[in-house]
GROMACS .gro file of N, CA and C in nm:
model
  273
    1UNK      N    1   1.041   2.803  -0.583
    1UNK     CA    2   0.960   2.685  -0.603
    1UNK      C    3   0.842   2.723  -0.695
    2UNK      N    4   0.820   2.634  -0.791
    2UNK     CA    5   0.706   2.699  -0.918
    2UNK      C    6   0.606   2.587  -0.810
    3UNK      N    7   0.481   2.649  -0.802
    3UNK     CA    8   0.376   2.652  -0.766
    3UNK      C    9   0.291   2.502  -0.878
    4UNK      N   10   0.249   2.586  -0.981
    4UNK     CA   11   0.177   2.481  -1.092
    4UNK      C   12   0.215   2.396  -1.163
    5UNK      N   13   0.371   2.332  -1.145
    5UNK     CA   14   0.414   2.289  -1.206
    5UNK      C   15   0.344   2.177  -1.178
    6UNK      N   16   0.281   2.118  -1.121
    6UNK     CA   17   0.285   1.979  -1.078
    6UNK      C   18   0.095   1.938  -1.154
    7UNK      N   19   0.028   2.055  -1.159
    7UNK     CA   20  -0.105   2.018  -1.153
    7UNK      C   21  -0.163   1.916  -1.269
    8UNK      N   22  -0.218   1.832  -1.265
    8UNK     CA   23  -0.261   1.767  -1.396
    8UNK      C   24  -0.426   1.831  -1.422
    9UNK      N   25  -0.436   1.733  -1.542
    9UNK     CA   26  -0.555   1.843  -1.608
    9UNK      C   27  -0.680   1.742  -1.566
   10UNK      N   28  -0.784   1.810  -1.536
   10UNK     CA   29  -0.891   1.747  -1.452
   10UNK      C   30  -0.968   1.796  -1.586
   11UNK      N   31  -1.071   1.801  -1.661
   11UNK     CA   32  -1.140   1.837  -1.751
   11UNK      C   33  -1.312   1.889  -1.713
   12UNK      N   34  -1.340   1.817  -1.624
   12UNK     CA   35  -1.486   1.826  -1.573
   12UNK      C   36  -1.520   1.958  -1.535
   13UNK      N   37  -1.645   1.984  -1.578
   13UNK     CA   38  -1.669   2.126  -1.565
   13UNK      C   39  -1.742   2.114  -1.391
   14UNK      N   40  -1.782   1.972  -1.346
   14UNK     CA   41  -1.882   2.001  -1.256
   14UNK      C   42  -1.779   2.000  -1.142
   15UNK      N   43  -1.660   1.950  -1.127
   15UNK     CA   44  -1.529   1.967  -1.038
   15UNK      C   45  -1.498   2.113  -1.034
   16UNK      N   46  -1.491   2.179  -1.139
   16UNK     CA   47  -1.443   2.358  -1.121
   16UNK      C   48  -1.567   2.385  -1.116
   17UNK      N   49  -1.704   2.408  -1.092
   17UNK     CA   50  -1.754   2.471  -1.032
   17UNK      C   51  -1.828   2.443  -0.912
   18UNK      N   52  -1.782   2.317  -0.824
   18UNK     CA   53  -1.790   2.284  -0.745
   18UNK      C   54  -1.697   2.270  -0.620
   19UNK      N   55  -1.606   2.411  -0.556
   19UNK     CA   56  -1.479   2.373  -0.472
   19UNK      C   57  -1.511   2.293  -0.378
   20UNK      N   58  -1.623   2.261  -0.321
   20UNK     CA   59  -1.637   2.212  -0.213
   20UNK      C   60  -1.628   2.048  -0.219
   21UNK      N   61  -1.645   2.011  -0.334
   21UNK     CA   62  -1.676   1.860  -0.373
   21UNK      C   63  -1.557   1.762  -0.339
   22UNK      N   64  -1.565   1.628  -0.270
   22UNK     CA   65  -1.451   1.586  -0.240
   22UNK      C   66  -1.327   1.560  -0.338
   23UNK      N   67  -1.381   1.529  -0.491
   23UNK     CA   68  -1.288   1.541  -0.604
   23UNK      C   69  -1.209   1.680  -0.604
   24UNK      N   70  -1.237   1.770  -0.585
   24UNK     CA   71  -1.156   1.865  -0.602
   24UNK      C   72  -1.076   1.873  -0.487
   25UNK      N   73  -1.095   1.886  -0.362
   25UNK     CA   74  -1.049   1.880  -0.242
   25UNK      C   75  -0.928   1.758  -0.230
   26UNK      N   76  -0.985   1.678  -0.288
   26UNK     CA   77  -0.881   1.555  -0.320
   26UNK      C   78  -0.757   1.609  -0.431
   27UNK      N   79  -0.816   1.642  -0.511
   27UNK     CA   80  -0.687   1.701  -0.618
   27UNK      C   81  -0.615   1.771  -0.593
   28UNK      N   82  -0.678   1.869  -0.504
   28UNK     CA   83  -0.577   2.026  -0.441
   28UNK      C   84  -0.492   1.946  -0.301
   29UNK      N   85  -0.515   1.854  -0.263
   29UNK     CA   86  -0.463   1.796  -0.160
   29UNK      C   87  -0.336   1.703  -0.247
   30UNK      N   88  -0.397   1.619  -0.373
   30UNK     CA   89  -0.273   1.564  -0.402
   30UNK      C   90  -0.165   1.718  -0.488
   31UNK      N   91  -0.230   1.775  -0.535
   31UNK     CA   92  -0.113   1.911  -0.530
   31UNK      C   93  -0.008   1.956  -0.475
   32UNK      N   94  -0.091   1.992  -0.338
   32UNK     CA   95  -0.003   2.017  -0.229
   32UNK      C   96   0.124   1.865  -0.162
   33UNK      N   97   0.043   1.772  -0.214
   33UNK     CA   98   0.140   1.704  -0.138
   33UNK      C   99   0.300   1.655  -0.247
   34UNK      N  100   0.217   1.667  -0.382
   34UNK     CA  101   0.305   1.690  -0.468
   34UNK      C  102   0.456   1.762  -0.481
   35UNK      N  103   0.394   1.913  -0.400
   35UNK     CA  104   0.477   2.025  -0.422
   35UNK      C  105   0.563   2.015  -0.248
   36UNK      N  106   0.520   1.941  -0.191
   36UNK     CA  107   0.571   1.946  -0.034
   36UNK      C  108   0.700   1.804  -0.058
   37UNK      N  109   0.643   1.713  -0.174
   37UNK     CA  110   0.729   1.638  -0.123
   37UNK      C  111   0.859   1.674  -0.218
   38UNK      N  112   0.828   1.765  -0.341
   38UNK     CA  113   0.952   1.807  -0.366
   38UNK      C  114   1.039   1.929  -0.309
   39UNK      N  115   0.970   1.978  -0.226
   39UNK     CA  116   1.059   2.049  -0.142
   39UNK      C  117   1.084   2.000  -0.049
   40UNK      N  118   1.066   1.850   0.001
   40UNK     CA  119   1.136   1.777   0.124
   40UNK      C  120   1.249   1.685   0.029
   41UNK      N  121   1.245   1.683  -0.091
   41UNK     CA  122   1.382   1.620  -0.186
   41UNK      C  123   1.506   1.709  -0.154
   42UNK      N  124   1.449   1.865  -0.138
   42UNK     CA  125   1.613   1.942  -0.107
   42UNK      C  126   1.607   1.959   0.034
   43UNK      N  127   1.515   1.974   0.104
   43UNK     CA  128   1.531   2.027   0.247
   43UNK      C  129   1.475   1.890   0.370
   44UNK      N  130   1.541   1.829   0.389
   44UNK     CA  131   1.518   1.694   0.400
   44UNK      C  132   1.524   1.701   0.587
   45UNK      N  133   1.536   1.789   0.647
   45UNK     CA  134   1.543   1.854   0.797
   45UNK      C  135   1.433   1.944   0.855
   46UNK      N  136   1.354   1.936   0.695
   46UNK     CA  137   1.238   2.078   0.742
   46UNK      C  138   1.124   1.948   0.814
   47UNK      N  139   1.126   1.963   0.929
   47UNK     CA  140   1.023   1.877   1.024
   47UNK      C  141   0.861   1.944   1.031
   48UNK      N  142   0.885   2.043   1.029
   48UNK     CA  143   0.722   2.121   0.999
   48UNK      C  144   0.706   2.081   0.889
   49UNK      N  145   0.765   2.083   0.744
   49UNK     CA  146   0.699   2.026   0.650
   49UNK      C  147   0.670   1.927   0.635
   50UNK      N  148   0.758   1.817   0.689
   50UNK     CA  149   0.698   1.662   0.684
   50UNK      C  150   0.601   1.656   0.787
   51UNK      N  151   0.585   1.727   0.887
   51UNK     CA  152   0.445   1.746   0.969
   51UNK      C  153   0.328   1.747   0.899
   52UNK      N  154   0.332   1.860   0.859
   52UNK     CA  155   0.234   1.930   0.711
   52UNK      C  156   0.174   1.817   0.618
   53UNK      N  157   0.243   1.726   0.551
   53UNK     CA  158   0.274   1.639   0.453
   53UNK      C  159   0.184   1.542   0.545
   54UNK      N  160   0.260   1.490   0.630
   54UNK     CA  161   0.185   1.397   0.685
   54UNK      C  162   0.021   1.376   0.728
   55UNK      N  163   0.011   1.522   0.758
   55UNK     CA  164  -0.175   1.577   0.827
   55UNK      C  165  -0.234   1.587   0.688
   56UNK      N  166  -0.199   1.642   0.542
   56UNK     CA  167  -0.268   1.630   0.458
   56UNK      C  168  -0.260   1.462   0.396
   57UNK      N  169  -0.186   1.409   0.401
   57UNK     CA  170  -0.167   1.262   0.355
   57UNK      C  171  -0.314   1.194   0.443
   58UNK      N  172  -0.304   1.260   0.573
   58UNK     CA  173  -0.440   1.180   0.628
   58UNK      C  174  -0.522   1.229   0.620
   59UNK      N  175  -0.573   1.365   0.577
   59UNK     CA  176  -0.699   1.466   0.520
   59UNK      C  177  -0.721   1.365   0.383
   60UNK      N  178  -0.660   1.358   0.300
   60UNK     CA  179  -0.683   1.330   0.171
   60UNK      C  180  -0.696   1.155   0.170
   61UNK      N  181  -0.657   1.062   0.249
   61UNK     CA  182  -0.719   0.929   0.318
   61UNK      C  183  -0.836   0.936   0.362
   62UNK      N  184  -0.859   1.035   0.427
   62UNK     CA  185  -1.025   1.012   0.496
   62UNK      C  186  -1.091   0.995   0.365
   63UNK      N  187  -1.096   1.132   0.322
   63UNK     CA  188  -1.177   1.208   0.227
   63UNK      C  189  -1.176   1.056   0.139
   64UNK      N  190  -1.100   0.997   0.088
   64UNK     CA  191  -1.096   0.879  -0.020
   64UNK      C  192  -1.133   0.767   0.011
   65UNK      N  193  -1.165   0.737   0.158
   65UNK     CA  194  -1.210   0.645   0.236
   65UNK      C  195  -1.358   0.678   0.261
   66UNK      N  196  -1.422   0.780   0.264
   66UNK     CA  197  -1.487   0.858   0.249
   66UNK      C  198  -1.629   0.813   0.105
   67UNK      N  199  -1.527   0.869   0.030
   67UNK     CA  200  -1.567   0.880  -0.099
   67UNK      C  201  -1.586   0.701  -0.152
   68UNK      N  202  -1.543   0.641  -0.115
   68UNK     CA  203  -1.521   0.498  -0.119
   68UNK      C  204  -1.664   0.460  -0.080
   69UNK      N  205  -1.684   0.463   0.004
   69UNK     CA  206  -1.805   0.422   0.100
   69UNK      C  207  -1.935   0.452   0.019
   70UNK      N  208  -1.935   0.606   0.020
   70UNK     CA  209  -2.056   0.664  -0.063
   70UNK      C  210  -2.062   0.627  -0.200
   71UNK      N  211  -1.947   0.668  -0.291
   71UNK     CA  212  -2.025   0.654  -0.437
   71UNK      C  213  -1.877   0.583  -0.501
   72UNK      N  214  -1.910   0.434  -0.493
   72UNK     CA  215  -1.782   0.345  -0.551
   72UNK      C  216  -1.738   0.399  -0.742
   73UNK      N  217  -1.817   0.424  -0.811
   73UNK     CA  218  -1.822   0.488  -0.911
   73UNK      C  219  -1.717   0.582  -0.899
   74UNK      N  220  -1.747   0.681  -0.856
   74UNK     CA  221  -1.698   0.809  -0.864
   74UNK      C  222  -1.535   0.823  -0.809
   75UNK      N  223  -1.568   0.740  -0.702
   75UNK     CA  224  -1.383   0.691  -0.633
   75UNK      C  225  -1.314   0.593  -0.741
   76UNK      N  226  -1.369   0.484  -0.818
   76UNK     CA  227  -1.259   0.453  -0.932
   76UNK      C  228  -1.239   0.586  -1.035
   77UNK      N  229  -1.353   0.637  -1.039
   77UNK     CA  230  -1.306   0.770  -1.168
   77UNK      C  231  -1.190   0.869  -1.091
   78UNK      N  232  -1.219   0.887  -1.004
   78UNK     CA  233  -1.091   0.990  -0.945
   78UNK      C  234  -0.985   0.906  -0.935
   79UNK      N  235  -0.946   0.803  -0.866
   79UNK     CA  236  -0.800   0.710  -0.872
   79UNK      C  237  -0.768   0.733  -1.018
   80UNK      N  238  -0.874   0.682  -1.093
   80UNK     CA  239  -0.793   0.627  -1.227
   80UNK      C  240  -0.700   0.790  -1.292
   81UNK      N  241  -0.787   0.930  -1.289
   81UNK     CA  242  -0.783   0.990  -1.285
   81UNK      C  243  -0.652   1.084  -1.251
   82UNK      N  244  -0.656   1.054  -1.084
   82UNK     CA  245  -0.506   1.089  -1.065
   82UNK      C  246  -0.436   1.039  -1.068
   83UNK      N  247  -0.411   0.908  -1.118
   83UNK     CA  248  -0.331   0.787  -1.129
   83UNK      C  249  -0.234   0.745  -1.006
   84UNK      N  250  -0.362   0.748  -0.878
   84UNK     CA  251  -0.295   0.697  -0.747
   84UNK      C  252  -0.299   0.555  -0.748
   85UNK      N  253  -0.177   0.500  -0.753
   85UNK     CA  254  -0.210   0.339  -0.686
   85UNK      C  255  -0.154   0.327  -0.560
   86UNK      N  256  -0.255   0.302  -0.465
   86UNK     CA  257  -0.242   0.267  -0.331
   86UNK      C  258  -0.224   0.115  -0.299
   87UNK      N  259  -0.203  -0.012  -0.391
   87UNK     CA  260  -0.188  -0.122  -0.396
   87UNK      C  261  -0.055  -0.161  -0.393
   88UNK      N  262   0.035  -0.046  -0.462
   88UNK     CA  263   0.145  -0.067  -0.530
   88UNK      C  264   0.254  -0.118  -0.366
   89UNK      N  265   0.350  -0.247  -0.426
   89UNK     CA  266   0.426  -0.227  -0.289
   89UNK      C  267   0.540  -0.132  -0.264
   90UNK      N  268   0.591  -0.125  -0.173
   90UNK     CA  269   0.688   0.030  -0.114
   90UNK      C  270   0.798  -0.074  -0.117
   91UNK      N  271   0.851  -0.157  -0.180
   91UNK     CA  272   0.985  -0.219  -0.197
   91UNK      C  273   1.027  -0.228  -0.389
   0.00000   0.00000   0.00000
């Protein structure tokens, strides 16, 4: 499994030198969930990983629910950013 394949390019210098900041925490979270859900495309029985998947899916909800609250600015720049649409319907 390649690791970086998935990462997109964030440009901001104040995100890399800030790990703690919820933008980054948010990005490394959509990473991981990136790379979890293509290894649940071949291994579709691994139940710890969709465990996994699932607890960061709601780490990375708070945090954006979170971020929502405090600085509305900064939460459209990250959506637009990682190009999450959470509006979109699941049909």
């Amino acid at each position: 499994m390649i690791k970086n394949s998935f990462i997109p390019v964030i440009s901001q210098k104040k995100e890399e030198e800030n790990p703690g900041s919820v933008e980054f925490q948010v990005f490394n979270f959509t990473n991981k969930i990136q790379r979890l859900t293509s290894h649940l495309e071949l291994h579709r029985k691994d139940y710890s990983s969709q465990r996994g998947l699932r607890k960061i899916l709601a780490k990375r909800k708070r945090l954006l629910s979170y971020l929502s609250k405090k600085n509305i600015i900064r939460y459209n720049k990250l959506i637009n950013k990682l190009v999450l649409n959470f509006n979109k319907p699941f049909f």
